[in-house]
Coordinates of C-alpha atoms in Angstrom, one line a residue:
Chain A
X286 CA 0.0 0.0 0.0
X287 CA 1.3 3.4 -0.9
X288 CA 2.2 5.8 1.9
X289 CA -0.4 8.6 1.7
X290 CA 0.9 12.1 1.7
X291 CA 1.1 13.6 5.1
X292 CA -1.7 16.0 5.8
X293 CA -0.2 19.5 5.6
X294 CA -3.0 21.6 6.9
X295 CA -4.4 19.9 10.0
X296 CA -6.2 21.3 12.8
X297 CA -6.6 24.6 14.3
X298 CA -8.9 23.4 17.1
X299 CA -11.6 21.7 15.2
X300 CA -15.2 23.0 15.4
X301 CA -18.4 21.0 15.1
X302 CA -17.1 17.9 13.3
X303 CA -15.4 16.3 16.2
X304 CA -15.8 12.5 16.6
X305 CA -15.1 12.8 20.3
X306 CA -15.8 16.0 22.2
X307 CA -14.9 16.3 25.9
X308 CA -16.5 19.3 27.7
X309 CA -15.8 20.4 31.3
X310 CA -15.1 16.8 32.4
X311 CA -14.7 16.2 36.1
X312 CA -13.8 12.7 37.5
X313 CA -13.3 11.2 40.9
X314 CA -11.7 8.1 42.3
X315 CA -13.5 7.7 45.5
X316 CA -12.9 11.0 47.4
X317 CA -10.1 12.2 45.2
X318 CA -11.1 14.7 42.5
X319 CA -8.7 14.0 39.6
X320 CA -10.0 15.8 36.5
X321 CA -11.0 19.4 36.9
X322 CA -12.8 20.4 33.8
X323 CA -11.1 18.8 30.8
X324 CA -11.9 20.2 27.4
X325 CA -10.6 18.8 24.1
X326 CA -11.7 17.2 20.9
X327 CA -10.6 14.5 18.5
X328 CA -11.7 14.6 14.8
X329 CA -12.4 11.5 12.8
X330 CA -9.2 10.0 11.5
X331 CA -7.0 12.1 13.7
X332 CA -4.3 10.9 16.1
X333 CA -4.3 13.1 19.1
X334 CA -1.9 12.8 22.0
X335 CA -2.3 13.8 25.6
X336 CA 1.0 14.8 27.1
X337 CA 1.9 16.0 30.6
X338 CA 3.7 15.1 33.7
X339 CA 3.0 12.0 35.8
X340 CA -0.3 12.4 37.8
X341 CA -1.6 15.1 35.5
X342 CA -4.8 13.0 34.8
X343 CA -4.0 11.6 31.3
X344 CA -4.8 8.0 32.2
X345 CA -7.8 9.1 34.2
X346 CA -9.1 10.9 31.1
X347 CA -9.0 7.7 29.0
X348 CA -10.6 5.7 31.8
X349 CA -13.3 8.4 32.2
X350 CA -14.1 8.2 28.5
X351 CA -14.5 4.4 28.9
X352 CA -16.6 4.7 32.0
X353 CA -14.2 2.9 34.4
X354 CA -13.6 5.6 37.0
X355 CA -15.7 6.2 40.1
X356 CA -17.7 9.2 39.1
X357 CA -17.9 11.5 36.1
X358 CA -19.5 14.9 35.6
X359 CA -19.6 17.1 32.5
X360 CA -19.9 15.9 29.0
X361 CA -18.2 13.3 26.7
X362 CA -19.8 13.2 23.3
X363 CA -18.9 10.4 21.0
X364 CA -20.4 10.6 17.5
X365 CA -23.0 12.8 19.0
X366 CA -23.9 10.4 21.8
X367 CA -23.4 11.3 25.4
X368 CA -21.2 8.9 27.3
X369 CA -21.4 10.2 30.8
X370 CA -24.0 8.1 32.6
X371 CA -23.6 5.0 30.4
X372 CA -22.0 1.8 31.8
X373 CA -18.7 0.9 30.2
X374 CA -20.0 -2.0 28.1
X375 CA -22.5 0.2 26.4
X376 CA -19.7 2.8 25.7
X377 CA -17.6 0.1 24.1
X378 CA -20.5 -1.0 21.9
X379 CA -20.7 2.5 20.5
X380 CA -17.3 2.0 18.8
X381 CA -14.6 2.8 21.4
X382 CA -11.8 0.4 22.4
X383 CA -9.3 0.7 25.2
X384 CA -5.7 -0.5 25.5
X385 CA -4.8 0.0 29.2
X386 CA -1.4 1.0 30.5
X387 CA -0.9 -2.3 32.4
X388 CA -1.9 -4.0 29.1
X389 CA -4.4 -6.2 30.8
X390 CA -3.4 -9.5 29.2
X391 CA -5.3 -12.4 30.8
X392 CA -3.2 -15.1 32.4
X393 CA -5.9 -17.7 32.3
X394 CA -6.3 -17.3 28.5
X395 CA -3.9 -18.3 25.8
X396 CA -2.7 -15.8 23.1
X397 CA -5.4 -16.7 20.6
X398 CA -8.1 -16.5 23.3
X399 CA -6.8 -13.1 24.4
X400 CA -6.8 -11.9 20.8
X401 CA -10.4 -13.1 20.2
X402 CA -11.8 -12.0 23.6
X403 CA -13.2 -8.6 22.8
X404 CA -16.6 -9.1 21.0
X405 CA -17.1 -7.8 17.5
X406 CA -19.3 -4.7 17.9
X407 CA -19.7 -4.0 14.2
X408 CA -18.3 -5.2 10.9
X409 CA -15.3 -3.5 9.4
X410 CA -12.6 -4.4 11.9
X411 CA -9.2 -6.0 10.9
X412 CA -9.1 -9.7 10.3
X413 CA -7.0 -12.0 12.5
X414 CA -4.8 -12.5 9.4
X415 CA -4.2 -8.8 9.1
X416 CA -3.4 -8.5 12.8
X417 CA -0.9 -11.3 12.4
X418 CA 0.7 -9.5 9.5
X419 CA 1.0 -6.4 11.7
X420 CA 2.4 -8.4 14.6
X421 CA 3.9 -11.7 13.4
X422 CA 5.0 -12.7 16.9
X423 CA 1.4 -13.2 17.9
X424 CA 0.9 -15.9 15.3
X425 CA 4.0 -17.8 16.4
X426 CA 2.9 -17.8 20.0
X427 CA -0.8 -18.5 19.6
X428 CA -1.0 -21.4 22.1
X429 CA 1.2 -19.7 24.8
X430 CA -0.4 -18.5 28.0
X431 CA -1.0 -14.7 27.5
X432 CA 1.2 -13.6 30.3
X433 CA 4.2 -15.8 29.2
X434 CA 4.8 -13.3 26.3
X435 CA 7.5 -10.7 26.5
X436 CA 6.5 -7.2 27.5
X437 CA 6.6 -6.1 23.8
X438 CA 4.6 -9.0 22.7
X439 CA 2.0 -8.4 25.4
X440 CA 1.7 -4.8 24.2
X441 CA 1.2 -6.1 20.6
X442 CA -1.5 -8.4 21.8
X443 CA -3.2 -5.7 23.8
X444 CA -3.3 -3.4 20.7
X445 CA -4.0 -6.3 18.3
X446 CA -7.1 -7.5 20.1
X447 CA -8.9 -4.1 19.9
X448 CA -8.3 -3.9 16.1
X449 CA -10.7 -6.6 15.1
X450 CA -13.8 -5.5 16.9
X451 CA -14.9 -2.9 14.4
X452 CA -14.4 0.0 16.9
X453 CA -13.6 3.2 15.1
X454 CA -11.8 5.0 17.9
X455 CA -8.9 3.6 19.9
X456 CA -7.7 4.8 23.3
X457 CA -4.1 3.8 23.8
X458 CA -2.5 4.3 27.2
X459 CA 1.4 4.5 27.1
X460 CA 1.9 1.8 24.5
X461 CA 5.7 2.2 24.6
X462 CA 6.2 2.1 28.3
X463 CA 9.1 0.0 29.4
X464 CA 9.9 -1.3 25.9
X465 CA 13.2 -1.6 24.0
X466 CA 13.8 0.9 21.1
X467 CA 13.4 -1.7 18.4
X468 CA 10.0 -2.8 19.8
X469 CA 8.9 0.9 20.1
X470 CA 9.7 1.3 16.4
X471 CA 7.5 -1.7 15.6
X472 CA 4.7 -0.3 17.7
X473 CA 5.1 3.1 16.0
X474 CA 4.9 1.5 12.6
X475 CA 1.7 -0.4 13.7
X476 CA 0.2 2.9 14.9
X477 CA 0.9 4.6 11.6
X478 CA -0.7 1.7 9.8
X479 CA -3.7 1.9 12.0
X480 CA -4.1 5.5 11.2
X481 CA -3.9 4.8 7.5
X482 CA -6.7 2.3 8.0
X483 CA -8.8 5.2 9.2
X484 CA -8.8 4.5 13.0
X485 CA -9.2 7.6 15.1
X486 CA -6.7 7.4 17.9
X487 CA -6.4 9.1 21.3
X488 CA -2.9 8.4 22.7
X489 CA -1.5 9.0 26.1
X490 CA 2.3 9.0 26.0
X491 CA 5.1 9.9 28.4
X492 CA 7.6 9.3 25.6
X493 CA 7.3 12.6 23.9
X494 CA 9.8 11.8 21.2
X495 CA 7.8 8.8 20.2
X496 CA 4.5 10.8 20.3
X497 CA 6.1 13.4 18.1
X498 CA 6.6 10.9 15.3
X499 CA 2.9 9.8 15.1
X500 CA 0.6 12.5 16.4
X501 CA -1.4 15.2 14.5
X502 CA -2.0 17.3 17.6
X503 CA -0.9 17.5 21.2
X504 CA -3.0 18.5 24.2
X505 CA -1.0 19.4 27.3
X506 CA -2.6 18.2 30.5
X507 CA -1.8 19.7 33.9
X508 CA -3.7 19.2 37.2
X509 CA -6.6 17.6 35.5
X510 CA -7.1 20.3 32.9
X511 CA -6.0 20.9 29.3
X512 CA -3.7 24.0 29.4
X513 CA -2.5 24.1 25.8
X514 CA -2.9 22.6 22.3
X515 CA 0.0 22.3 19.9
X516 CA -0.6 21.1 16.3
X517 CA 2.2 19.1 14.7
X518 CA 3.4 21.8 12.4
X519 CA 3.9 24.2 15.3
X520 CA 5.8 21.7 17.3
X521 CA 9.3 22.7 16.3
X522 CA 8.7 26.4 17.0
X523 CA 7.2 25.6 20.4
X524 CA 9.6 23.0 21.7
X525 CA 10.7 25.4 24.4
X526 CA 7.1 25.5 25.8
X527 CA 6.9 21.7 25.6
X528 CA 10.1 21.2 27.5
X529 CA 8.8 23.7 30.1
X530 CA 5.4 21.8 30.4
X531 CA 7.0 18.4 30.8
X532 CA 9.8 19.7 33.1
X533 CA 12.5 18.1 31.0
Chain B
X6 CA -5.3 -60.5 49.0
X7 CA -8.5 -59.4 50.7
X8 CA -7.6 -61.8 53.6
X9 CA -4.2 -60.2 53.9
X10 CA -5.9 -56.8 54.2
X11 CA -8.4 -58.1 56.6
X12 CA -11.4 -56.9 54.8
X13 CA -14.0 -58.5 52.6
X14 CA -14.2 -57.5 48.9
X15 CA -17.9 -56.7 49.4
X16 CA -17.0 -54.2 52.1
X17 CA -14.1 -52.7 50.1
X18 CA -16.0 -52.3 46.8
X19 CA -19.1 -51.2 48.7
X20 CA -17.3 -48.4 50.4
X21 CA -15.4 -47.5 47.2
X22 CA -18.8 -47.1 45.5
X23 CA -20.1 -45.1 48.3
X24 CA -17.0 -43.0 48.3
X25 CA -17.5 -42.3 44.5
X26 CA -21.1 -41.4 45.1
X27 CA -20.2 -39.0 47.9
X28 CA -17.3 -37.7 45.8
X29 CA -19.7 -37.0 42.9
X30 CA -21.7 -34.7 45.2
X31 CA -18.6 -33.1 46.6
X32 CA -17.4 -32.4 43.1
X33 CA -20.7 -31.0 41.8
X34 CA -21.2 -28.8 44.8
X35 CA -17.6 -27.5 45.1
X36 CA -17.6 -26.8 41.3
X37 CA -20.5 -24.3 41.7
X38 CA -18.8 -22.8 44.8
X39 CA -15.5 -22.4 43.0
X40 CA -17.1 -20.8 40.0
X41 CA -19.2 -18.4 42.1
X42 CA -16.2 -17.5 44.3
X43 CA -14.0 -16.9 41.3
X44 CA -16.4 -14.6 39.6
X45 CA -18.4 -12.9 42.4
X46 CA -15.9 -13.0 45.3
X47 CA -18.7 -14.5 47.3
X48 CA -18.3 -17.5 49.6
X49 CA -21.8 -18.9 48.9
X50 CA -22.9 -20.4 52.2
X51 CA -26.4 -20.7 50.8
X52 CA -25.1 -23.4 48.4
X53 CA -26.2 -26.3 50.7
X54 CA -29.6 -24.8 51.2
X55 CA -30.1 -24.4 47.5
X56 CA -29.0 -28.0 47.0
X57 CA -31.7 -29.0 49.5
X58 CA -34.2 -26.7 47.7
X59 CA -33.5 -28.6 44.5
X60 CA -34.3 -31.9 46.2
X61 CA -37.4 -30.4 47.7
X62 CA -38.6 -29.0 44.3
X63 CA -38.3 -32.5 42.9
X64 CA -40.2 -34.0 45.8
X65 CA -42.9 -31.3 45.6
X66 CA -43.3 -31.8 41.9
X67 CA -43.8 -35.5 42.4
X68 CA -46.0 -35.2 45.5
X69 CA -48.4 -32.4 44.3
X70 CA -48.2 -32.5 40.5
X71 CA -47.2 -36.0 39.7
X72 CA -44.2 -34.8 37.8
X73 CA -41.5 -37.5 38.0
X74 CA -37.7 -37.6 38.3
X75 CA -36.6 -37.0 34.7
X76 CA -38.5 -33.8 34.2
X77 CA -37.5 -32.7 37.7
X78 CA -33.8 -33.0 36.7
X79 CA -34.6 -30.1 34.4
X80 CA -37.3 -28.2 36.2
X81 CA -35.7 -28.0 39.7
X82 CA -32.4 -26.5 38.6
X83 CA -34.3 -24.0 36.5
X84 CA -36.5 -23.1 39.4
X85 CA -33.5 -22.7 41.7
X86 CA -31.6 -20.7 39.0
X87 CA -34.5 -18.2 39.0
X88 CA -34.3 -18.0 42.8
X89 CA -30.5 -17.5 42.3
X90 CA -31.1 -14.6 39.8
X91 CA -33.4 -13.0 42.4
X92 CA -30.9 -13.4 45.2
X93 CA -28.0 -12.0 43.0
X94 CA -30.0 -9.1 41.6
X95 CA -31.6 -7.9 44.9
X96 CA -28.9 -8.7 47.5
X97 CA -25.5 -10.0 46.4
X98 CA -25.0 -7.3 43.8
X99 CA -24.5 -4.7 46.5
X100 CA -21.7 -6.6 48.3
X101 CA -19.1 -7.2 45.6
X102 CA -17.0 -4.2 46.5
X103 CA -17.0 -5.0 50.2
X104 CA -15.0 -7.6 52.2
X105 CA -15.8 -11.3 51.5
X106 CA -17.2 -11.5 55.0
X107 CA -20.4 -9.6 54.0
X108 CA -21.2 -12.0 51.2
X109 CA -20.5 -14.9 53.5
X110 CA -22.8 -13.5 56.2
X111 CA -25.6 -12.7 53.8
X112 CA -25.6 -16.1 52.2
X113 CA -25.3 -17.8 55.6
X114 CA -28.4 -15.9 56.7
X115 CA -30.2 -16.9 53.6
X116 CA -29.3 -20.5 54.2
X117 CA -30.8 -20.4 57.7
X118 CA -34.0 -18.7 56.4
X119 CA -34.5 -21.2 53.5
X120 CA -33.9 -24.1 55.8
X121 CA -36.2 -22.6 58.4
X122 CA -39.0 -22.2 55.9
X123 CA -38.8 -25.8 54.7
X124 CA -38.5 -27.1 58.3
X125 CA -41.6 -25.0 59.3
X126 CA -43.6 -26.3 56.4
X127 CA -42.5 -30.0 56.1
X128 CA -40.8 -30.8 59.4
X129 CA -37.3 -32.1 59.8
X130 CA -37.9 -35.8 59.6
X131 CA -37.5 -36.0 55.9
X132 CA -39.6 -37.2 52.9
X133 CA -38.9 -40.3 51.0
X134 CA -38.4 -40.0 47.2
X135 CA -38.7 -43.1 44.9
X136 CA -35.9 -44.2 42.6
X137 CA -37.3 -43.7 39.1
X138 CA -38.6 -47.0 37.7
X139 CA -36.1 -47.3 34.9
X140 CA -33.2 -47.2 37.4
X141 CA -34.5 -49.6 40.0
X142 CA -32.7 -52.9 40.6
X143 CA -29.1 -53.5 40.0
X144 CA -26.3 -55.6 38.6
X145 CA -24.5 -58.4 40.2
X146 CA -20.9 -57.9 39.3
X147 CA -19.7 -61.0 41.0
X148 CA -17.5 -59.2 43.6
X149 CA -20.3 -56.8 44.5
X150 CA -23.9 -55.7 43.9
X151 CA -24.1 -52.5 41.9
X152 CA -27.5 -50.6 42.2
X153 CA -28.4 -49.1 38.9
X154 CA -29.3 -45.8 40.4
X155 CA -25.9 -45.4 42.0
X156 CA -24.1 -46.3 38.8
X157 CA -26.2 -43.6 37.1
X158 CA -25.4 -41.0 39.7
X159 CA -21.6 -41.6 39.3
X160 CA -21.7 -41.5 35.5
X161 CA -24.1 -38.6 35.2
X162 CA -22.2 -36.4 37.7
X163 CA -18.9 -37.2 35.9
X164 CA -20.6 -36.0 32.7
X165 CA -21.9 -32.9 34.4
X166 CA -18.5 -32.1 35.8
X167 CA -16.7 -32.6 32.5
X168 CA -19.4 -30.6 30.7
X169 CA -18.9 -27.7 33.2
X170 CA -15.1 -27.9 32.8
X171 CA -15.4 -27.9 29.0
X172 CA -17.7 -24.9 29.1
X173 CA -15.4 -22.9 31.3
X174 CA -12.0 -23.9 29.8
X175 CA -12.8 -24.4 26.1
X176 CA -15.7 -22.1 25.0
X177 CA -16.0 -18.4 24.3
X178 CA -18.4 -18.0 27.2
X179 CA -15.8 -19.7 29.4
X180 CA -13.1 -17.3 28.1
X181 CA -15.4 -14.4 29.2
X182 CA -15.8 -16.0 32.6
X183 CA -12.1 -16.6 33.1
X184 CA -11.2 -13.1 31.9
X185 CA -13.8 -11.5 34.0
X186 CA -12.5 -13.4 37.0
X187 CA -9.2 -11.7 36.5
X188 CA -10.2 -8.2 35.5
X189 CA -13.9 -7.5 35.3
X190 CA -13.5 -3.8 34.6
X191 CA -11.5 -4.4 31.5
X192 CA -13.7 -7.1 30.2
X193 CA -16.7 -4.8 30.6
X194 CA -14.8 -2.0 28.8
X195 CA -14.5 -4.4 25.8
X196 CA -18.3 -4.4 25.6
X197 CA -19.3 -7.4 27.6
X198 CA -22.2 -7.0 30.0
X199 CA -20.3 -8.1 33.1
X200 CA -23.1 -7.5 35.6
X201 CA -25.3 -9.8 33.6
X202 CA -22.4 -12.4 33.4
X203 CA -22.3 -12.3 37.2
X204 CA -26.0 -13.0 37.5
X205 CA -25.7 -15.8 35.0
X206 CA -22.7 -17.3 36.9
X207 CA -24.6 -17.3 40.2
X208 CA -27.7 -18.8 38.6
X209 CA -25.6 -21.4 36.9
X210 CA -23.7 -22.3 40.1
X211 CA -26.8 -22.7 42.2
X212 CA -28.6 -24.6 39.4
X213 CA -25.7 -27.1 39.5
X214 CA -26.3 -27.4 43.3
X215 CA -30.0 -28.0 42.7
X216 CA -29.3 -30.6 40.0
X217 CA -27.1 -32.4 42.6
X218 CA -30.0 -32.1 45.0
X219 CA -32.4 -33.8 42.6
X220 CA -29.9 -36.6 42.0
X221 CA -29.5 -37.1 45.8
X222 CA -33.2 -37.2 46.5
X223 CA -33.7 -40.9 45.8
X224 CA -30.7 -41.9 47.9
X225 CA -31.3 -39.8 51.1
X226 CA -34.4 -38.6 52.8
X227 CA -35.4 -35.2 51.4
X228 CA -35.0 -33.1 54.6
X229 CA -34.3 -29.4 55.3
X230 CA -30.9 -30.2 56.9
X231 CA -29.6 -32.4 54.1
X232 CA -27.6 -29.4 52.7
X233 CA -26.1 -28.1 55.9
X234 CA -24.6 -31.5 56.8
X235 CA -23.0 -31.8 53.4
X236 CA -21.8 -28.2 52.8
X237 CA -19.2 -28.2 55.6
X238 CA -17.4 -31.1 53.9
X239 CA -17.8 -29.4 50.6
X240 CA -16.1 -26.3 51.9
X241 CA -13.2 -28.4 53.0
X242 CA -13.0 -29.9 49.5
X243 CA -12.9 -26.4 48.0
X244 CA -10.1 -25.4 50.4
X245 CA -8.1 -28.5 49.6
X246 CA -8.6 -28.2 45.8
X247 CA -8.0 -24.5 45.7
X248 CA -10.6 -21.7 45.5
X249 CA -11.5 -20.9 42.0
X250 CA -10.0 -24.0 40.3
X251 CA -12.4 -25.9 38.1
X252 CA -10.4 -29.1 37.5
X253 CA -9.2 -28.9 41.1
X254 CA -12.7 -29.0 42.4
X255 CA -13.6 -32.1 40.3
X256 CA -10.5 -34.1 41.0
X257 CA -10.5 -33.2 44.7
X258 CA -14.2 -33.9 45.1
X259 CA -14.1 -37.4 43.7
X260 CA -10.7 -38.1 45.2
X261 CA -11.7 -37.1 48.7
X262 CA -14.9 -39.1 48.4
X263 CA -12.9 -42.2 47.6
X264 CA -10.4 -41.5 50.4
X265 CA -13.2 -41.1 52.8
X266 CA -14.8 -44.4 51.7
X267 CA -11.5 -46.3 52.0
X268 CA -11.0 -44.8 55.5
X269 CA -14.3 -46.3 56.4
X270 CA -13.0 -49.8 55.5
X271 CA -9.5 -49.6 57.0
X272 CA -9.8 -47.2 59.9
X273 CA -13.5 -46.4 60.5
X274 CA -12.8 -44.3 63.6
X275 CA -11.2 -41.6 61.4
X276 CA -13.7 -41.6 58.6
X277 CA -15.5 -38.5 59.8
X278 CA -12.4 -36.5 60.3
X279 CA -10.1 -37.7 57.5
X280 CA -11.1 -34.9 55.1
X281 CA -10.4 -32.2 57.7
X282 CA -7.0 -33.8 58.6
X283 CA -6.1 -33.6 54.9
X284 CA -7.4 -30.0 54.7
X285 CA -5.1 -29.1 57.6
X286 CA -2.1 -30.8 56.0
X287 CA -2.8 -29.1 52.6
X288 CA -3.1 -25.7 54.2
X289 CA 0.2 -26.2 55.9
X290 CA 2.1 -27.3 52.8
X291 CA 0.2 -25.5 50.0
X292 CA -2.0 -22.7 51.4
X293 CA -3.5 -21.9 48.0
X294 CA -4.8 -25.5 47.7
X295 CA -3.6 -28.4 45.6
X296 CA -4.7 -26.8 42.3
X297 CA -5.0 -23.2 43.3
X298 CA -2.9 -20.4 41.9
X299 CA -1.1 -18.4 44.6
X300 CA -2.8 -15.0 44.8

């Protein structure tokens, strides 16, 4: 497949055509108030990255979208449908899929069972053969216990299993965490291919240099709020700000 | 050889069969307990009472409606499953996030209530239940007499146990159950209705207990306390096999039944305690149980 030309004119903050629109989102874990009015949007086909320091609320944002935090207030609209108030299995059925930071590979399931676990929610997802082409290691180790895989292979499995469900938007939480550079490159290639296939992706990433190679736009998160938005083409000019935000 | 051991073959094989029969019930009951504990984090003390309820439903069907054993094998588990759904939806559901102790106390209370209701209505002396006509009589095997009904119970319970094992370890539904046991929040975030899966699991587990109850009815008097006398041993079986292990429950159930039977032949004085002695030893050597995964 030919590499499509990179979009040159993406995104000043998108207006009404957002696939995902988060407005004044507050979230709590028990008593602790983590998100303090998040605002951001992701357009169809975009790859948007949340960056920020540890504890800023990036992971909580993804979990809030999926409905697996304690309590949510505000609005999360996905394809025009309000997610706040829905249980997480209904949210998933609308076309959202989540790859958690801890990967969430099931020890009591083998690799094939892990891959086939998430139910198909609509047609149009990738076939198992396509996923095996993307991550050949998964095919070789089909019968292994899921948690016997290496960290990199587990990450591939965690991403691979949400590609076949027909979900149109993927939430990826730190897919490169703790992985060797050669594996990170493989994950990066996979993410670019997923984007070509038309998946809309919201990525949380500590590894800014990795994120810079795949993302269209960056939202900077601090203390549970979005404090800045940087489109890819402004990135070079604003590296000073980024370093300041991330404290590097 | 039997002279050397000092026992008659009749006694040995007789007790072996009895051990297998008891083991069949240990296995079927501990299987349900293990699945329910794995998924719901609830130590289901009501299991014995629901086993008894299954037997009583069979007896009531026969006594008042003339519905016999074979239909009862289907109707009683379904009736108890419906009761299980009601219990899970209205009570257990609120306890999942709390300490195990709350589920244990609630189900223990339910067990006392259910037993009390049946005792109040039908007394504690027990009701006889006929062996179905097709399974009356037995086979003379030369070394022992094998009653047809008992042979049927051993074979049927083995089939039920293996069927349950297959469902959990080899099917898609089983994969959902295993995954949800490990990480229910993530499984739900994949689009699976985990709350409904929990209801289904509880209903399935107690239906298994009710099925065992119907199978037990022709061999014991159907009485309100038939469950509570069995359930203590079944808990020991679950502890020995390892909480949450399917194969462990089956193997341990049958194995301990046989060990108990053999103890009756060779050292009858210990037959009531042998299972608890084994439990103590297993807990000392392998606290997670013989087949359990260390937490």
